[in-house]
């Protein structure tokens, strides 16, 4: 079944969350010949998050910083890490269960003074 644009009906929805998190909603549309239920899931992140890490360690000695990854959704996450820069190490993937906080161990091991 293909509908052209003239058959489409816009349904504006305004969503004003108070906090970060996962919000679920059902929209029930009824007519004399049809009943439809649409499920909507909105994931709201905190406002622009920015962080800076400073590592201080003697050359050739490793330092590890555990970075918390908080999963407030209703699904398990597999998070992929892409590390750039010489001397940084960490697992390529970590699993964060729903409602859990996992720690990502970011290691810096300089091979020279820098």
PDB file of C-alpha atoms in Angstrom:
ATOM      1  CA  UNK A   1       0.000   0.000   0.000  1.00  0.00           C
ATOM      2  CA  UNK A   2       1.505   3.292  -1.088  1.00  0.00           C
ATOM      3  CA  UNK A   3       0.126   6.625   0.051  1.00  0.00           C
ATOM      4  CA  UNK A   4       0.906   9.800  -1.766  1.00  0.00           C
ATOM      5  CA  UNK A   5       1.653  12.997   0.142  1.00  0.00           C
ATOM      6  CA  UNK A   6      -1.975  14.181  -0.127  1.00  0.00           C
ATOM      7  CA  UNK A   7      -3.059  11.213   2.050  1.00  0.00           C
ATOM      8  CA  UNK A   8      -0.575  12.096   4.820  1.00  0.00           C
ATOM      9  CA  UNK A   9      -1.708  13.810   7.984  1.00  0.00           C
ATOM     10  CA  UNK A  10       0.750  15.565  10.247  1.00  0.00           C
ATOM     11  CA  UNK A  11       0.489  14.909  13.974  1.00  0.00           C
ATOM     12  CA  UNK A  12       2.576  17.466  15.840  1.00  0.00           C
ATOM     13  CA  UNK A  13       3.765  16.263  19.240  1.00  0.00           C
ATOM     14  CA  UNK A  14       5.383  18.555  21.788  1.00  0.00           C
ATOM     15  CA  UNK A  15       7.681  16.913  24.305  1.00  0.00           C
ATOM     16  CA  UNK A  16       9.220  18.870  27.202  1.00  0.00           C
ATOM     17  CA  UNK A  17      11.239  16.554  29.451  1.00  0.00           C
ATOM     18  CA  UNK A  18      12.309  17.703  32.907  1.00  0.00           C
ATOM     19  CA  UNK A  19      15.222  15.308  33.238  1.00  0.00           C
ATOM     20  CA  UNK A  20      17.476  13.101  31.158  1.00  0.00           C
ATOM     21  CA  UNK A  21      16.193   9.555  30.741  1.00  0.00           C
ATOM     22  CA  UNK A  22      14.075   7.279  28.601  1.00  0.00           C
ATOM     23  CA  UNK A  23      10.435   8.261  28.072  1.00  0.00           C
ATOM     24  CA  UNK A  24       7.769   5.977  26.591  1.00  0.00           C
ATOM     25  CA  UNK A  25       4.405   6.983  25.211  1.00  0.00           C
ATOM     26  CA  UNK A  26       1.483   5.441  23.352  1.00  0.00           C
ATOM     27  CA  UNK A  27      -0.636   7.422  20.932  1.00  0.00           C
ATOM     28  CA  UNK A  28      -4.075   5.981  20.202  1.00  0.00           C
ATOM     29  CA  UNK A  29      -5.734   7.114  16.961  1.00  0.00           C
ATOM     30  CA  UNK A  30      -9.353   6.102  16.295  1.00  0.00           C
ATOM     31  CA  UNK A  31     -11.674   6.616  13.384  1.00  0.00           C
ATOM     32  CA  UNK A  32     -14.953   5.004  12.414  1.00  0.00           C
ATOM     33  CA  UNK A  33     -13.061   2.400  10.370  1.00  0.00           C
ATOM     34  CA  UNK A  34      -9.639   2.097  11.976  1.00  0.00           C
ATOM     35  CA  UNK A  35      -7.797   1.978  15.301  1.00  0.00           C
ATOM     36  CA  UNK A  36      -4.039   2.454  15.485  1.00  0.00           C
ATOM     37  CA  UNK A  37      -1.613   2.526  18.387  1.00  0.00           C
ATOM     38  CA  UNK A  38       1.796   4.115  17.930  1.00  0.00           C
ATOM     39  CA  UNK A  39       4.506   3.574  20.504  1.00  0.00           C
ATOM     40  CA  UNK A  40       7.100   6.287  20.859  1.00  0.00           C
ATOM     41  CA  UNK A  41      10.351   6.104  22.784  1.00  0.00           C
ATOM     42  CA  UNK A  42      12.343   9.277  23.405  1.00  0.00           C
ATOM     43  CA  UNK A  43      15.828   9.142  24.891  1.00  0.00           C
ATOM     44  CA  UNK A  44      16.886  12.428  26.426  1.00  0.00           C
ATOM     45  CA  UNK A  45      20.529  13.120  27.129  1.00  0.00           C
ATOM     46  CA  UNK A  46      21.824  15.823  29.405  1.00  0.00           C
ATOM     47  CA  UNK A  47      22.707  19.142  27.853  1.00  0.00           C
ATOM     48  CA  UNK A  48      26.039  19.369  26.080  1.00  0.00           C
ATOM     49  CA  UNK A  49      28.431  17.267  28.127  1.00  0.00           C
ATOM     50  CA  UNK A  50      32.102  17.975  27.901  1.00  0.00           C
ATOM     51  CA  UNK A  51      34.922  16.506  29.911  1.00  0.00           C
ATOM     52  CA  UNK A  52      38.641  16.861  30.045  1.00  0.00           C
ATOM     53  CA  UNK A  53      41.088  14.348  31.494  1.00  0.00           C
ATOM     54  CA  UNK A  54      44.638  15.161  32.450  1.00  0.00           C
ATOM     55  CA  UNK A  55      47.063  12.272  32.900  1.00  0.00           C
ATOM     56  CA  UNK A  56      50.271  12.771  34.855  1.00  0.00           C
ATOM     57  CA  UNK A  57      52.644   9.827  35.086  1.00  0.00           C
ATOM     58  CA  UNK A  58      56.357   9.154  34.641  1.00  0.00           C
ATOM     59  CA  UNK A  59      57.424   7.924  31.207  1.00  0.00           C
ATOM     60  CA  UNK A  60      56.831   4.199  30.694  1.00  0.00           C
ATOM     61  CA  UNK A  61      54.433   3.990  33.653  1.00  0.00           C
ATOM     62  CA  UNK A  62      50.736   3.455  32.989  1.00  0.00           C
ATOM     63  CA  UNK A  63      47.891   5.330  34.610  1.00  0.00           C
ATOM     64  CA  UNK A  64      44.246   4.203  34.344  1.00  0.00           C
ATOM     65  CA  UNK A  65      41.143   6.392  34.590  1.00  0.00           C
ATOM     66  CA  UNK A  66      37.781   4.618  34.948  1.00  0.00           C
ATOM     67  CA  UNK A  67      35.154   6.539  32.952  1.00  0.00           C
ATOM     68  CA  UNK A  68      31.546   5.849  34.035  1.00  0.00           C
ATOM     69  CA  UNK A  69      29.048   4.996  31.266  1.00  0.00           C
ATOM     70  CA  UNK A  70      25.495   5.311  32.616  1.00  0.00           C
ATOM     71  CA  UNK A  71      22.730   3.480  30.705  1.00  0.00           C
ATOM     72  CA  UNK A  72      19.369   5.045  31.535  1.00  0.00           C
ATOM     73  CA  UNK A  73      17.580   3.398  28.612  1.00  0.00           C
ATOM     74  CA  UNK A  74      15.449   0.239  28.620  1.00  0.00           C
ATOM     75  CA  UNK A  75      17.896  -1.785  26.522  1.00  0.00           C
ATOM     76  CA  UNK A  76      21.340  -3.237  27.067  1.00  0.00           C
ATOM     77  CA  UNK A  77      24.142  -1.368  25.325  1.00  0.00           C
ATOM     78  CA  UNK A  78      27.304  -2.523  23.642  1.00  0.00           C
ATOM     79  CA  UNK A  79      29.517   0.541  23.475  1.00  0.00           C
ATOM     80  CA  UNK A  80      32.344   0.720  20.947  1.00  0.00           C
ATOM     81  CA  UNK A  81      35.404   2.782  21.846  1.00  0.00           C
ATOM     82  CA  UNK A  82      37.611   4.324  19.193  1.00  0.00           C
ATOM     83  CA  UNK A  83      40.817   5.622  20.762  1.00  0.00           C
ATOM     84  CA  UNK A  84      43.017   8.099  18.951  1.00  0.00           C
ATOM     85  CA  UNK A  85      46.409   9.226  20.092  1.00  0.00           C
ATOM     86  CA  UNK A  86      49.637   7.478  20.929  1.00  0.00           C
ATOM     87  CA  UNK A  87      49.839   5.723  24.282  1.00  0.00           C
ATOM     88  CA  UNK A  88      46.073   5.323  24.921  1.00  0.00           C
ATOM     89  CA  UNK A  89      44.608   1.866  25.468  1.00  0.00           C
ATOM     90  CA  UNK A  90      41.266   0.397  26.439  1.00  0.00           C
ATOM     91  CA  UNK A  91      38.872  -2.368  25.476  1.00  0.00           C
ATOM     92  CA  UNK A  92      37.285  -1.949  22.021  1.00  0.00           C
ATOM     93  CA  UNK A  93      33.815  -2.878  23.373  1.00  0.00           C
ATOM     94  CA  UNK A  94      32.096  -2.798  26.739  1.00  0.00           C
ATOM     95  CA  UNK A  95      28.647  -4.018  27.744  1.00  0.00           C
ATOM     96  CA  UNK A  96      26.383  -1.776  29.832  1.00  0.00           C
ATOM     97  CA  UNK A  97      23.197  -3.405  31.079  1.00  0.00           C
ATOM     98  CA  UNK A  98      19.960  -1.460  31.276  1.00  0.00           C
ATOM     99  CA  UNK A  99      19.852   0.796  34.304  1.00  0.00           C
ATOM    100  CA  UNK A 100      23.513   0.064  35.061  1.00  0.00           C
ATOM    101  CA  UNK A 101      26.709   2.061  35.155  1.00  0.00           C
ATOM    102  CA  UNK A 102      29.819   0.437  33.720  1.00  0.00           C
ATOM    103  CA  UNK A 103      33.355   1.743  34.056  1.00  0.00           C
ATOM    104  CA  UNK A 104      35.463   2.104  30.926  1.00  0.00           C
ATOM    105  CA  UNK A 105      39.140   1.694  31.890  1.00  0.00           C
ATOM    106  CA  UNK A 106      41.071   4.208  29.793  1.00  0.00           C
ATOM    107  CA  UNK A 107      44.825   3.638  30.124  1.00  0.00           C
ATOM    108  CA  UNK A 108      47.577   6.050  29.188  1.00  0.00           C
ATOM    109  CA  UNK A 109      51.078   4.584  28.973  1.00  0.00           C
ATOM    110  CA  UNK A 110      53.573   7.038  27.512  1.00  0.00           C
ATOM    111  CA  UNK A 111      56.598   5.623  25.732  1.00  0.00           C
ATOM    112  CA  UNK A 112      58.511   8.886  26.086  1.00  0.00           C
ATOM    113  CA  UNK A 113      58.327  12.165  27.956  1.00  0.00           C
ATOM    114  CA  UNK A 114      55.512  14.266  26.520  1.00  0.00           C
TER     115      UNK A 114
END
